[in-house]
Structures are given as structure tokens and as C-alpha cells.
Coordinates of C-alpha atoms and ligand atoms in Angstrom, one line a residue:
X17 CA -178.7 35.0 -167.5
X18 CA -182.3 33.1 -168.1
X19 CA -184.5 32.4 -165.7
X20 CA -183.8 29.0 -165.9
X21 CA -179.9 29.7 -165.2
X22 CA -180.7 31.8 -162.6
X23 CA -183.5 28.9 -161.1
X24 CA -180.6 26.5 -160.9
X25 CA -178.1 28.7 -159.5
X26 CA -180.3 30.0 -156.5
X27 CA -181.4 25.7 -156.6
X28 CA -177.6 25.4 -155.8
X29 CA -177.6 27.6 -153.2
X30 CA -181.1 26.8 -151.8
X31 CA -182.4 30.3 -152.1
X32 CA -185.1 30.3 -154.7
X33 CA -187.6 32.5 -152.3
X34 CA -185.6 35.0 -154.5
X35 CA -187.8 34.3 -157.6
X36 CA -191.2 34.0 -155.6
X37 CA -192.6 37.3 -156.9
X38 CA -190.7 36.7 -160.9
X39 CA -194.3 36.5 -162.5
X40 CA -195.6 40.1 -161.1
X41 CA -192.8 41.7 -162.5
X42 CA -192.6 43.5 -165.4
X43 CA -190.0 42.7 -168.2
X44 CA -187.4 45.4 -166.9
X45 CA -187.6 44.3 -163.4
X46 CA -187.2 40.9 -164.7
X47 CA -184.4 41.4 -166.4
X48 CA -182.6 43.6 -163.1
X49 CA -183.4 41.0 -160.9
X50 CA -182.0 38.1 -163.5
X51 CA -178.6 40.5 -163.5
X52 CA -178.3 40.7 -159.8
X53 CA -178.8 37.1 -159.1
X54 CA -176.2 36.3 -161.8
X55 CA -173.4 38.8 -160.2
X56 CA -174.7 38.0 -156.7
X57 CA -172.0 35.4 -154.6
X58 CA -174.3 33.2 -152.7
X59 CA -171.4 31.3 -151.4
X60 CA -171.0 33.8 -148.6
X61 CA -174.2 32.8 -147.0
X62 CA -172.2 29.6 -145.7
X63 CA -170.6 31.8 -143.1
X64 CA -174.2 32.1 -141.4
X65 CA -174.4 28.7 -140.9
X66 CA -170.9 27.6 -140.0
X67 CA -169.4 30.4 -138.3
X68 CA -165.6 30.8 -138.6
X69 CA -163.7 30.8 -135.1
X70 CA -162.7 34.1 -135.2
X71 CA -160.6 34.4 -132.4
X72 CA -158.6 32.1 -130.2
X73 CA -156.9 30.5 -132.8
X74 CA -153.3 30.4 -131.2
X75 CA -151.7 31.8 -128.3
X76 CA -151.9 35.8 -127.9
X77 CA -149.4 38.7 -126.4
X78 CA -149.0 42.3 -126.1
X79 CA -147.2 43.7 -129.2
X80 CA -144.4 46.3 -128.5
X81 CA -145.2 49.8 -130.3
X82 CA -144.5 53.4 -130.1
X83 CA -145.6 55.1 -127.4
X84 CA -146.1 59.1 -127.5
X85 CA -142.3 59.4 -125.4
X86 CA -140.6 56.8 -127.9
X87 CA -142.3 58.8 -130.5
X88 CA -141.7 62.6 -129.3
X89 CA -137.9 61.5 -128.8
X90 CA -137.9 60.9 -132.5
X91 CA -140.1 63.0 -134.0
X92 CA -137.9 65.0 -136.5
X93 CA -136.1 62.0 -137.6
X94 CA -139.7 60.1 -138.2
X95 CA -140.9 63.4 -140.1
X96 CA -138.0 63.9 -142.1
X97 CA -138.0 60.2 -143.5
X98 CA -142.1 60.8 -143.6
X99 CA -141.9 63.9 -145.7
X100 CA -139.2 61.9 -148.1
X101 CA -141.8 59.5 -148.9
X102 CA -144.8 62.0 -149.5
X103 CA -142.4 64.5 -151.7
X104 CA -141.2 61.6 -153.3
X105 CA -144.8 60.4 -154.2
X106 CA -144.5 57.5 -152.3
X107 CA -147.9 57.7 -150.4
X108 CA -151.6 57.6 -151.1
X109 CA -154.6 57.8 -149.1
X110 CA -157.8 55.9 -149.6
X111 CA -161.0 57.1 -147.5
X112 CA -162.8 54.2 -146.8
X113 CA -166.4 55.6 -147.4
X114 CA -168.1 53.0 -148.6
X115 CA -170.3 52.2 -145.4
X116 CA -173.8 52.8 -144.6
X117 CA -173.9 54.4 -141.5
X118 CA -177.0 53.1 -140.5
X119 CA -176.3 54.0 -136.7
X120 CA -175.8 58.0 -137.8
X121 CA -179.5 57.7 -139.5
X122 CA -178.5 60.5 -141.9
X123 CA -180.0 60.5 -145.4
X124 CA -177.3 60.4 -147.4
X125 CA -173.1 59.7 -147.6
X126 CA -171.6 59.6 -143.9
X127 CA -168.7 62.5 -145.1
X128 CA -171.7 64.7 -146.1
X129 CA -172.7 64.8 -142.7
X130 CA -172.3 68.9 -141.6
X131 CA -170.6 68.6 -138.4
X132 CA -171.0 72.7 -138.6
X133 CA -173.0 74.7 -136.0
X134 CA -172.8 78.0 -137.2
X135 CA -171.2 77.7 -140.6
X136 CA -171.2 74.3 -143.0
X137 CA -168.2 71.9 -142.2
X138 CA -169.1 68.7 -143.9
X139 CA -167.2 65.9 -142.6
X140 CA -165.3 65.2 -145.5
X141 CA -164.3 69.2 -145.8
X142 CA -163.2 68.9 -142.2
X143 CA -160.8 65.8 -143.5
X144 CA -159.9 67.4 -146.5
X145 CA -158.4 70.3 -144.8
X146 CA -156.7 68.2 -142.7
X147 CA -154.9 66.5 -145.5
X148 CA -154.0 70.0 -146.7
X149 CA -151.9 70.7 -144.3
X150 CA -150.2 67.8 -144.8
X151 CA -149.9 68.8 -148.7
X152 CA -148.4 72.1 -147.3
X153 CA -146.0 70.9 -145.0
X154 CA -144.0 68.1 -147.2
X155 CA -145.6 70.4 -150.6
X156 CA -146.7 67.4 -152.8
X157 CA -150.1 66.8 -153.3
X158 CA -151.0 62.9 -152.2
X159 CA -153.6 60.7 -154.1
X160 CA -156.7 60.2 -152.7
X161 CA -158.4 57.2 -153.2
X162 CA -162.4 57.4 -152.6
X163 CA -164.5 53.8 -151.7
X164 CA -168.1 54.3 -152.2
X165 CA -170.7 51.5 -152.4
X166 CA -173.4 51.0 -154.9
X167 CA -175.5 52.9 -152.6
X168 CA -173.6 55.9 -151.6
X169 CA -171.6 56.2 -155.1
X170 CA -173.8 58.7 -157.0
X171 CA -174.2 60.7 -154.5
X172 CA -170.9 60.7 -153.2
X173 CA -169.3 61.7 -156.4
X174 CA -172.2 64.5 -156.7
X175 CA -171.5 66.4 -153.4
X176 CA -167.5 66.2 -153.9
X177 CA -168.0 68.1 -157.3
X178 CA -170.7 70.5 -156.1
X179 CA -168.3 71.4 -153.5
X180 CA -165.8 71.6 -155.9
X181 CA -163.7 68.9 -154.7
X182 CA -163.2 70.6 -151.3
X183 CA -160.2 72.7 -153.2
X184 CA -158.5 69.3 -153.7
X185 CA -156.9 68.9 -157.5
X186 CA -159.6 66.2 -158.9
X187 CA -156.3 65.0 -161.3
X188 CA -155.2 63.7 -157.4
X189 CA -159.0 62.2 -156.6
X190 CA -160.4 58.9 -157.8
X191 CA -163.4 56.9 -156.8
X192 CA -163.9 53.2 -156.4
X193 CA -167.1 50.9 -155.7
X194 CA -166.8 48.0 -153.3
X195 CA -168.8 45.1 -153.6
X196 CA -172.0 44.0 -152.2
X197 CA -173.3 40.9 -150.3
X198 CA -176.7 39.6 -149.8
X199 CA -178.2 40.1 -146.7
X200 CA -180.2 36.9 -144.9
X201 CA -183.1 36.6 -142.4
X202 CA -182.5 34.5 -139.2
X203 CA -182.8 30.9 -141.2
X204 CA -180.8 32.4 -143.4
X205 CA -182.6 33.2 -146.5
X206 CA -181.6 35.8 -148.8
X207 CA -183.7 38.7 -148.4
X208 CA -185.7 40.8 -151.5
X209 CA -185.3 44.5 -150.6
X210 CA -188.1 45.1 -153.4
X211 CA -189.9 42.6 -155.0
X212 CA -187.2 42.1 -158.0
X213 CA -184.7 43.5 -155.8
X214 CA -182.2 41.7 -154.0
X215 CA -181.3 42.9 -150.4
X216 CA -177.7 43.5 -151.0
X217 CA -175.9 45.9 -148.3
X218 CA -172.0 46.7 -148.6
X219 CA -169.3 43.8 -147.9
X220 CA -167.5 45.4 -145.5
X221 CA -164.3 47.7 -145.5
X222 CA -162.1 44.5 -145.6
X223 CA -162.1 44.5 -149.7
X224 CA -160.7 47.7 -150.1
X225 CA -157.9 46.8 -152.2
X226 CA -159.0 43.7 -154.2
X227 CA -162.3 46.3 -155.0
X228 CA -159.6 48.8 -156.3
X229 CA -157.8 46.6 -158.6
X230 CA -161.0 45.1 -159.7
X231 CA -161.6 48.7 -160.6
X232 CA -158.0 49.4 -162.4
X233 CA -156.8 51.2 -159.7
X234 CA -154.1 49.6 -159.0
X235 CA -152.4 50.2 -162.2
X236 CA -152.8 54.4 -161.2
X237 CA -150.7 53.6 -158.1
X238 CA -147.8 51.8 -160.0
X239 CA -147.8 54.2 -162.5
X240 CA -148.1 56.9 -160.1
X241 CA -145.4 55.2 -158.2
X242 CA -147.3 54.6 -154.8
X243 CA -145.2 52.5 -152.4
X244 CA -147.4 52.7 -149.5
X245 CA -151.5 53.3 -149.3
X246 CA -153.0 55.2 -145.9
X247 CA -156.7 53.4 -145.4
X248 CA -158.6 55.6 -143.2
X249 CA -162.5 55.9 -141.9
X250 CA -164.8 58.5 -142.8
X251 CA -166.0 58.6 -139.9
X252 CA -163.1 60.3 -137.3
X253 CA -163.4 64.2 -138.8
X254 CA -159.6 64.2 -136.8
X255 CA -158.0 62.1 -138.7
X256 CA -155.0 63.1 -139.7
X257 CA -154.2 61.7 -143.0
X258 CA -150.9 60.5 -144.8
X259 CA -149.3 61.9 -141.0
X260 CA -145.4 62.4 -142.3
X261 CA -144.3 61.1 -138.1
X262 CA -146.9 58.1 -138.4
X263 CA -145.3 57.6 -142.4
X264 CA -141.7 57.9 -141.6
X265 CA -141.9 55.7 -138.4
X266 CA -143.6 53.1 -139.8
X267 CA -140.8 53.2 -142.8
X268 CA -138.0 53.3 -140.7
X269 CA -139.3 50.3 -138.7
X270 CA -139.3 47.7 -141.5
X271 CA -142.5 46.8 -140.6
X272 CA -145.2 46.2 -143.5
X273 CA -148.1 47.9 -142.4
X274 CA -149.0 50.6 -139.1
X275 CA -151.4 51.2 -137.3
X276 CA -152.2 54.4 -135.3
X277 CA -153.1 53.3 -132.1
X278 CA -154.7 55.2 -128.3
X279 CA -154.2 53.9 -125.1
X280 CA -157.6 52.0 -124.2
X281 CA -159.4 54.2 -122.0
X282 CA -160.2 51.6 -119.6
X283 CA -160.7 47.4 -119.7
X284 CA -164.5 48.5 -121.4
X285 CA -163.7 50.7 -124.1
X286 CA -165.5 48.9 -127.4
X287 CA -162.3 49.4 -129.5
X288 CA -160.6 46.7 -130.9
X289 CA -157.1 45.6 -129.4
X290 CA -153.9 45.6 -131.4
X291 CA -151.5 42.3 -130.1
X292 CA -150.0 39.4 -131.6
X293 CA -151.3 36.0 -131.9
X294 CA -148.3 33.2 -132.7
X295 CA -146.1 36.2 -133.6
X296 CA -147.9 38.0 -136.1
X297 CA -150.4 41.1 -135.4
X298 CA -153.7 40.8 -134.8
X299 CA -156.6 42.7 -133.8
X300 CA -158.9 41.3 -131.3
X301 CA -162.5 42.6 -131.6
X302 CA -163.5 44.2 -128.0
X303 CA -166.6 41.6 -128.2
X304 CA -163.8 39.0 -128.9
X305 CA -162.0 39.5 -125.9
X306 CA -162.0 37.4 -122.5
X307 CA -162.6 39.8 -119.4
X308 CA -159.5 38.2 -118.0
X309 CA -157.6 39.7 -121.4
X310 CA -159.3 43.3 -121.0
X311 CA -158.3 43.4 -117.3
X312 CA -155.1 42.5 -117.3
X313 CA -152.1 45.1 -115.9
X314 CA -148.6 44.8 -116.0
X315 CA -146.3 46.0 -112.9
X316 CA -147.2 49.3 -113.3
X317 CA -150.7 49.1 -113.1
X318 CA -151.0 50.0 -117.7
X319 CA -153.7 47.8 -119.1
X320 CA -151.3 44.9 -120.9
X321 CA -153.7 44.8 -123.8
X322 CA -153.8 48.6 -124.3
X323 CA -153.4 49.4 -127.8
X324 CA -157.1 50.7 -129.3
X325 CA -156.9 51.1 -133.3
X326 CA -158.6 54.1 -134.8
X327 CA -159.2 52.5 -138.1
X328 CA -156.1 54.5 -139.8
X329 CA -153.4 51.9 -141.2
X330 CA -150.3 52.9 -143.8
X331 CA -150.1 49.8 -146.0
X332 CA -147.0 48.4 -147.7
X333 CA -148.7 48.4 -151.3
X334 CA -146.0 45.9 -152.5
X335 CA -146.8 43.3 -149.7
X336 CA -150.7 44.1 -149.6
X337 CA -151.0 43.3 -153.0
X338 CA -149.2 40.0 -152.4
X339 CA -151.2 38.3 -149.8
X340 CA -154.6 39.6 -151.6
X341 CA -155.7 36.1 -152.7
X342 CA -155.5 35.5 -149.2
X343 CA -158.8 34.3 -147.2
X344 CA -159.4 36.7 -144.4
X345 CA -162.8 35.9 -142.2
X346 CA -166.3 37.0 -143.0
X347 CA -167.8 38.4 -140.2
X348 CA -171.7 37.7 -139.3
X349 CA -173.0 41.2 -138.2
X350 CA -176.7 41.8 -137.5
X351 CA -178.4 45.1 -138.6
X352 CA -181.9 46.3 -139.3
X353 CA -182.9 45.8 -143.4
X354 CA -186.0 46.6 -145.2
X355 CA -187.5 43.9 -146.9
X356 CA -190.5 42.3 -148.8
X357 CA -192.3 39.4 -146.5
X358 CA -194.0 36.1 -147.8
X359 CA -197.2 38.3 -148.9
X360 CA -195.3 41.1 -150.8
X361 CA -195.5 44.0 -148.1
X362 CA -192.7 45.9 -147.7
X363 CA -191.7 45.9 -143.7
X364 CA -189.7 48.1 -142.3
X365 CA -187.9 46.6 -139.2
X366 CA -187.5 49.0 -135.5
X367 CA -184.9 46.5 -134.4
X368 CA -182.1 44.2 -136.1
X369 CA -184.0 42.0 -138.4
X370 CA -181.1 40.4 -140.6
X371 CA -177.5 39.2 -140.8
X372 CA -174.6 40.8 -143.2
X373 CA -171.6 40.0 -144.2
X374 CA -168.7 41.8 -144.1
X375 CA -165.1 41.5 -144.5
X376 CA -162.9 43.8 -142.1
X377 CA -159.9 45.4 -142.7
X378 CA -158.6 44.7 -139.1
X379 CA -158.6 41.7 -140.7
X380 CA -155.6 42.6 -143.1
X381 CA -153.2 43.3 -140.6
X382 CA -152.4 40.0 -139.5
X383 CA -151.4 38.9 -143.4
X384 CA -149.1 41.7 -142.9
X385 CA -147.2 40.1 -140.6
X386 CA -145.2 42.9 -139.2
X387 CA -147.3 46.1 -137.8
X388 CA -146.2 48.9 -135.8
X389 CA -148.4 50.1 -133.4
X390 CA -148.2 54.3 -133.3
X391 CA -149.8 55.8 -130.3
X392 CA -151.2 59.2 -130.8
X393 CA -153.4 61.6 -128.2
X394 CA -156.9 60.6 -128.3
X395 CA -158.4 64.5 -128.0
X396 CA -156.2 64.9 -131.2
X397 CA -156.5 62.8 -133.0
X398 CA -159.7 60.1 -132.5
X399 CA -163.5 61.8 -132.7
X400 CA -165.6 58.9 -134.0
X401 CA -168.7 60.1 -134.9
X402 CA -171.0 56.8 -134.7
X403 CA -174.1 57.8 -133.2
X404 CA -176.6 60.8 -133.4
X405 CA -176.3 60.9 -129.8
X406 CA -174.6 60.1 -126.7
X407 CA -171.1 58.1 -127.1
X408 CA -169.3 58.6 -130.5
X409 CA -171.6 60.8 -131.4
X410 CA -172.1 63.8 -133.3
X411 CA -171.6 66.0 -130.1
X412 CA -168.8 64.4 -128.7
X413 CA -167.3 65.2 -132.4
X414 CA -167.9 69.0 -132.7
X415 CA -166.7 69.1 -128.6
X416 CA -163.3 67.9 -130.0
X417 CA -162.7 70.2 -132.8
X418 CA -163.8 73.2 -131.0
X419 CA -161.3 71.9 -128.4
X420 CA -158.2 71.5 -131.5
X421 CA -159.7 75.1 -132.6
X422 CA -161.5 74.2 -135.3
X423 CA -164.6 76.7 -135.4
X424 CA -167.9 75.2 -135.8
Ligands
UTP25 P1 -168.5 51.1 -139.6 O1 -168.0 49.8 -139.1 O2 -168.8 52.2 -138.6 O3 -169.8 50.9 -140.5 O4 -167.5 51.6 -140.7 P2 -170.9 51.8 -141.2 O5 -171.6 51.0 -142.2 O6 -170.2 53.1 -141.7 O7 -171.8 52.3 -140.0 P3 -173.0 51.5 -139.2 O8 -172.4 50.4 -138.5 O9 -174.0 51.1 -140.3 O10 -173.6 52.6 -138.3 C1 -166.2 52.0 -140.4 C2 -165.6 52.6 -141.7 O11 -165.5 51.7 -142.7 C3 -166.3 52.1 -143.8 C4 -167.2 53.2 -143.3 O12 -167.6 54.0 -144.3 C5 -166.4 53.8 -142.2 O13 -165.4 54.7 -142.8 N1 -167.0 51.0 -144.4 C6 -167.8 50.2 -143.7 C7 -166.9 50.8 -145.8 O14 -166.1 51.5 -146.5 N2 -167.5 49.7 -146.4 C8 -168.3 48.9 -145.6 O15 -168.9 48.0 -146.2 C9 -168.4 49.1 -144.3

């Protein structure tokens, strides 16, 4: 692109602060910052100024699921049809990975964190071994899919092969890169991270699968014979992956896609609420939801919206991959960026400064159109780790595992 091309593209867009600093910059930088704008899709910088109604949008109602005693009564049955699949090579995973962790603070990829106290347990060793056991049980190894961002990928990649894949088979790992948005101050002007740097941050966990078959992926799961993908956060090191009862269930239900749901805590707990909306599955953000919806009980006192997703879905790949030119919301989230002001000084913010966007894979579920909501025990299965400290954090994590006997 020239920078005449790339003059009337930002022009278009109304974001030519981007070239303020073009004449200090030397030829390479020129020529990085000219590639950027001409990849760079302005076009989602509309969503800051005319927010989509993201919830609301027709009339909502509790979704019937599986709940541990529908689930324990079935159990073999679910595994056996689970196991099936996975022997069958019928499942993947794909670690969703590709996020910043900005509230963690830790210098570096989220799954490198070491949850350990006395010994190293990296979080994605701790997951890794987790999906061993499920390699053990059914004995098939399943694919595993790896989202990374610009800004994680090198050193993702790095720390899996210095740990030597975490005694994984590489031949059953592959990475992916999602793509990147431009980030916007409060009128809504892109942001320069560096001089002839765009601000871009990652898009959100929403593009998982049009990401991986920008990225030829999808081709290794049809050859591979992949009928259903398990998308899962890097951030729950008790995550139980490619789960032969949550597989089989959700097979023998008909249902496109499941979800592995807890019981909400209480009416507060910032999780977001699997329910249907004009028939079809939807998730409703906790900061989405009335007070009247969070507090609401049935006869025998249960929460009627009660079904928290853990971010670990099994999606039909067959029906994903048919409703992926599908327009799924872009949500406006605000988050602290670095950035170059007016006068060329780098700042670098103590409080939210700038707006993102990101797609969500919550999001997915409702072009689904059929879900299964799969309850499973919070202490076994759900230690977020979010935060350095206090809720979600890194010490709620490790109190977990030591509680499922995993030494620290
Ligand atoms: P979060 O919503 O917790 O976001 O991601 P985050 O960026 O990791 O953390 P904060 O908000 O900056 O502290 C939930 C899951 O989705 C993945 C994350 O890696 C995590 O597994 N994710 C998030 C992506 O893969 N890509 C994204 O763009 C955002």
C-alpha cells in the first residue's frame, strides 16, 4: 500500500491521526506502519459509535439441561457413546489461548503462568495432564488445536517446545493466530501503540473457527475426520477437556453444540447465564441481566436462571462451519492500552483508557440453535484464575487443586 492508498483509506474511515507522526519515521517503520493500516478493518470501529442491542432482543426462558442426578443416572451410557467418538477420532480440542490476560498482569502467555508452589505446574502442564487422562481412558490421542494472538504466538509456541510439548505427540498439536482489532480512545480514534505502530489488541475468542480456516485448519480436521471441536479457556487449570460423559451426552442428545454448565452460586455471581431467547440458546452476559432475571426462583426456591457457563463448549464442526458467515455481535469492552499522545510521549494508563473490540464465543451458541446445558461440580471442575488476587484468582486456583489432589 502507498501512502497515498493508505491516506485515503484512514480518510474513509476518518482516522488519519494514524499518519500524524509518518514524516519522523524511518523507511522500515514506514513501510510496517503502511502494512498494518492496509490489513487493519476499520469498519469495526462503527460498533463504538452505534452500539448493537445486545440483549433483549426477544422474549427469554430457562433452558432445560442436565443436571448432576439426570447425568449420574446415565453416566455409563453417556461415557460409552463419549469414548466411541474419541476412539473413533471424532473429537478435537482447541485451547482458546489467544487472550491477553491483562487482569493476571503476568509477563508473558496466560498457560505459562506456574500455578506451582513447591515444584513448577504451569497452567497449560496442569491442562495437559488433564487431557491425558482422557487419552488414557478411551486410548486415542485427541487433536489439539492451540489459538495464540500476534502477541502471545512466539512465545507460546517457544515455551510448549522447551517443555517438550508437555509429553503431548506434537503430530496431534497445531497452532493458530487470531486476528486483531484496533483499539480506540473515548471519541473513538484509533490509537498508535508506537509511533508507526497501530494499537491493535486481540479480537476476542468469538473468531476461533473462521481464524482456523483462515489458517488451513480446517482442512486438518476433515482430513483428520473431526466431527466435533471442544473450545475451551486457558484460564480454568480444571478443565477437563474432550470429557467422554460431557461428549457422549451431548451426542446422544441431538443437540449441535454443549455447554458445560455450574449452578450459579447466588443471583450475583458475574458468570454469564445459559437460557433461551425465542427458542434458541442464548447466553446472557451477568452485566446483561435485569435484577429481576438474576433473582428469580422457581417453587422450590433454585434460581430459574441458574445455568453459569465455564467457557467449555463441544461444537458440532459440521453445523459451526455452516453458520460461519454469520454476523455474531461485537462487543465494546474498555481496558487500559499504552499509547502515543498528540505530542509523541508514550503514556502508560493506571486505569481503563480505551475501548476494544471483541467478538465472543458465547456468542456462537445461539447460531447453534440447539445446546445442551451439562452441569458439572464447581470444586471439580471450574478454578478460573482471573486475578492475581482475591476472587478468581491465582489462590483460589492452587486451593482447588490441592483440594482434587493435585500437589502443588
Ligand atoms: P478473558 O475474557 O478472560 O480475556 O478470556 P483475557 O484477555 O484472557 O483476560 P483479561 O480480560 O485481559 O484479563 C477468556 C478466554 O478466552 C481467550 C483467553 O485466552 C481465555 O482463554 N481469549 C480471549 C482469546 O483466545 N482471544 C481473545 O481475544 C480474548
Amino acid at each position: 500500500m502507498t501512502y497515498a492508498d493508505a491516506q485515503k483509506k484512514l480518510a474513509a474511515v476518518s482516522q488519519e491521526q494514524l499518519l500524524r507522526f509518518y514524516d519522523q519515521l524511518t523507511d522500515g517503520e514506514r513501510a510496517t506502519l503502511l502494512q498494518q493500516i492496509d490489513r487493519t478493518d476499520f469498519s469495526v470501529i462503527d460498533n463504538f459509535f452505534h452500539h448493537e442491542k445486545l440483549d433483549g432482543k426477544g422474549r427469554t426462558e430457562p433452558i432445560g439441561g442436565l443436571r448432576l442426578a439426570d447425568i449420574e443416572m446415565r453416566k455409563e451410557e453417556f461415557r460409552a457413546a463419549g469414548k466411541a467418538a474419541i476412539r473413533a477420532g471424532k473429537v478435537g480440542a482447541v485451547l482458546l489461548a489467544g487472550g491477553q490476560g491483562t487482569r493476571l498482569g503476568f509477563d508473558g502467555p496466560k498457560g505459562a503462568f506456574d500455578i506451582g508452589v513447591t515444584k513448577h505446574l504451569y497452567i497449560f502442564e496442569q491442562q495437559v495432564k488433564n487431557l491425558l487422562e482422557v487419552v488414557e481412558e478411551c486410548g486415542a490421542y485427541v487433536p489439539l488445536y492451540i489459538m495464540t494472538s500476534d502477541l502471545n504466538h512466539d512465545a507460546t509456541v517457544a515455551f510448549w517446545q522447551a517443555h517438550g510439548y508437555f509429553s503431548y505427540p506434537a503430530e496431534y498439536v497445531r497452532f493458530f493466530v487470531q486476528e486483531m482489532a484496533p483499539a480506540v480512545d473515548g471519541k473513538g480514534k484509533a490509537l498508535l501503540a508506537e509511533k508507526g505502530k497501530i494499537a491493535l489488541s486481540p479480537n476476542g475468542n468469538g473468531g476461533w473457527l473462521s481464524s482456523m480456516r483462515k489458517c488451513g485448519l480446517l482442512e486438518d480436521v476433515s482430513r483428520r475426520g473431526i466431527e466435533w471441536l471442544n473450545a475451551y479457556a486457558v484460564d480454568n487449570v480444571l478443565q477437563r477437556i474432550a470429557d467422554p460423559v460431557f461428549v457422549g451426552a451431548t451426542i446422544l442428545s441431538g443437540c449441535n453444540c454443549g455447554a458445560k454448565v455450574v449452578c450459579k452460586s447466588g443471583p450475583q455471581e458475574r458468570v454469564g447465564v445459559l437460557c433461551l431467547e425465542d427458542g434458541k440458546p442464548n447466553i446472557i452476559e451477568y452485566y446483561e441481566m435485569s435484577e429481576e432475571m438474576a433473582n428469580l426462583r422457581d417453587e422450590k426456591g433454585d434460581l430459574v436462571y441458574l445455568y453459569g457457563v465455564i467457557l467449555n463448549y463441544l461444537f458440532n464442526v459440521r453445523k459451526a462451519v455452516s453458520v460461519l458467515g454469520s454476523k455474531i455481535p461485537v462487543h465494546v469492552v474498555e481496558k487500559k492500552v499504552q499509547y502515543v499522545d498528540e505530542a509523541g510521549n508514550i503514556v502508560v494508563p493506571s486505569a481503563p483508557n480505551a475501548y476494544k473490540f471483541e467478538t465472543l464465543i458465547l456468542d456462537m451458541v445461539r447460531l447453534m440453535d440447539t445446546c445442551l446445558p451439562f452441569e458439572v461440580v464447581r470444586e471439580k471442575e471450574f478454578a478460573p484464575v482471573k486475578n492475581a488476587t482475591g476472587t478468581d484468582s491465582v489462590q483460589t486456583a492452587r486451593a482447588l487443586l490441592e483440594k482434587n489432589g493435585v500437589e502443588l
